[in-house]
C-alpha positions as MATLAB code, in Angstrom:
seq = 'XXXXXXXXXXXXXXXXXXXXXXXXXXXXXXXXXXXXXXXXXXXXXXXXXXXXXXXXXXXXXXXXXXXXXX';
ca = [
     -22.389  -30.261   42.073;
     -21.817  -32.867   39.393;
     -23.166  -33.100   35.851;
     -25.285  -36.047   37.012;
     -26.860  -33.903   39.748;
     -27.511  -31.112   37.257;
     -29.188  -33.568   34.874;
     -31.310  -34.972   37.725;
     -32.521  -31.497   38.686;
     -33.341  -30.602   35.078;
     -34.910  -33.863   33.915;
     -36.176  -35.419   37.141;
     -34.376  -38.678   36.436;
     -30.899  -40.159   36.198;
     -29.192  -39.945   32.853;
     -28.700  -43.095   30.827;
     -25.371  -44.594   29.873;
     -26.022  -43.476   26.292;
     -26.662  -39.899   27.441;
     -23.451  -39.912   29.477;
     -21.475  -41.212   26.506;
     -23.048  -38.633   24.208;
     -22.177  -35.830   26.608;
     -18.610  -37.068   27.031;
     -18.176  -37.192   23.239;
     -18.981  -33.481   22.852;
     -16.293  -30.854   22.472;
     -16.109  -28.258   25.241;
     -18.364  -25.786   23.425;
     -20.982  -28.530   23.099;
     -20.697  -29.447   26.775;
     -21.107  -25.773   27.674;
     -24.302  -25.566   25.580;
     -25.729  -28.650   27.316;
     -24.859  -27.266   30.758;
     -26.606  -23.955   29.987;
     -29.651  -25.793   28.611;
     -29.921  -28.082   31.656;
     -29.443  -25.130   34.008;
     -32.275  -23.275   32.294;
     -34.519  -26.330   32.555;
     -33.697  -26.818   36.240;
     -34.452  -23.178   36.962;
     -32.430  -23.022   40.178;
     -28.956  -23.254   38.658;
     -26.680  -20.324   37.876;
     -24.025  -20.479   35.181;
     -20.988  -18.417   34.333;
     -18.406  -18.870   31.595;
     -14.874  -18.956   32.954;
     -11.576  -19.253   31.135;
      -9.450  -22.093   32.468;
      -5.694  -21.955   32.881;
      -5.556  -23.849   29.582;
      -7.303  -20.954   27.810;
     -10.493  -22.977   27.217;
     -13.879  -21.526   28.175;
     -15.801  -23.683   30.649;
     -19.358  -23.038   31.802;
     -19.336  -23.245   35.588;
     -22.635  -24.045   37.300;
     -23.942  -24.018   40.839;
     -27.225  -24.158   42.686;
     -28.572  -20.755   43.613;
     -28.742  -20.048   47.309;
     -32.252  -19.638   48.547;
     -33.296  -16.156   49.551;
     -33.313  -15.709   53.323;
     -36.757  -15.700   54.895;
     -37.645  -12.268   56.304;
];
């Protein structure tokens, strides 16, 4: 899942060029905050902080699997 897909799920629209540029200009901690905020808004996205091989913390995100129908 891409950042653009996450934004679409959270906001119900594509992000603007200005929003993309603003996101890209953030440091990693800022990007992580935005990811967690968008995930919370979307409601169906899980997040987990993971330390990369470079020692930087990245917030991973993925769409929750739907519960099986019983």
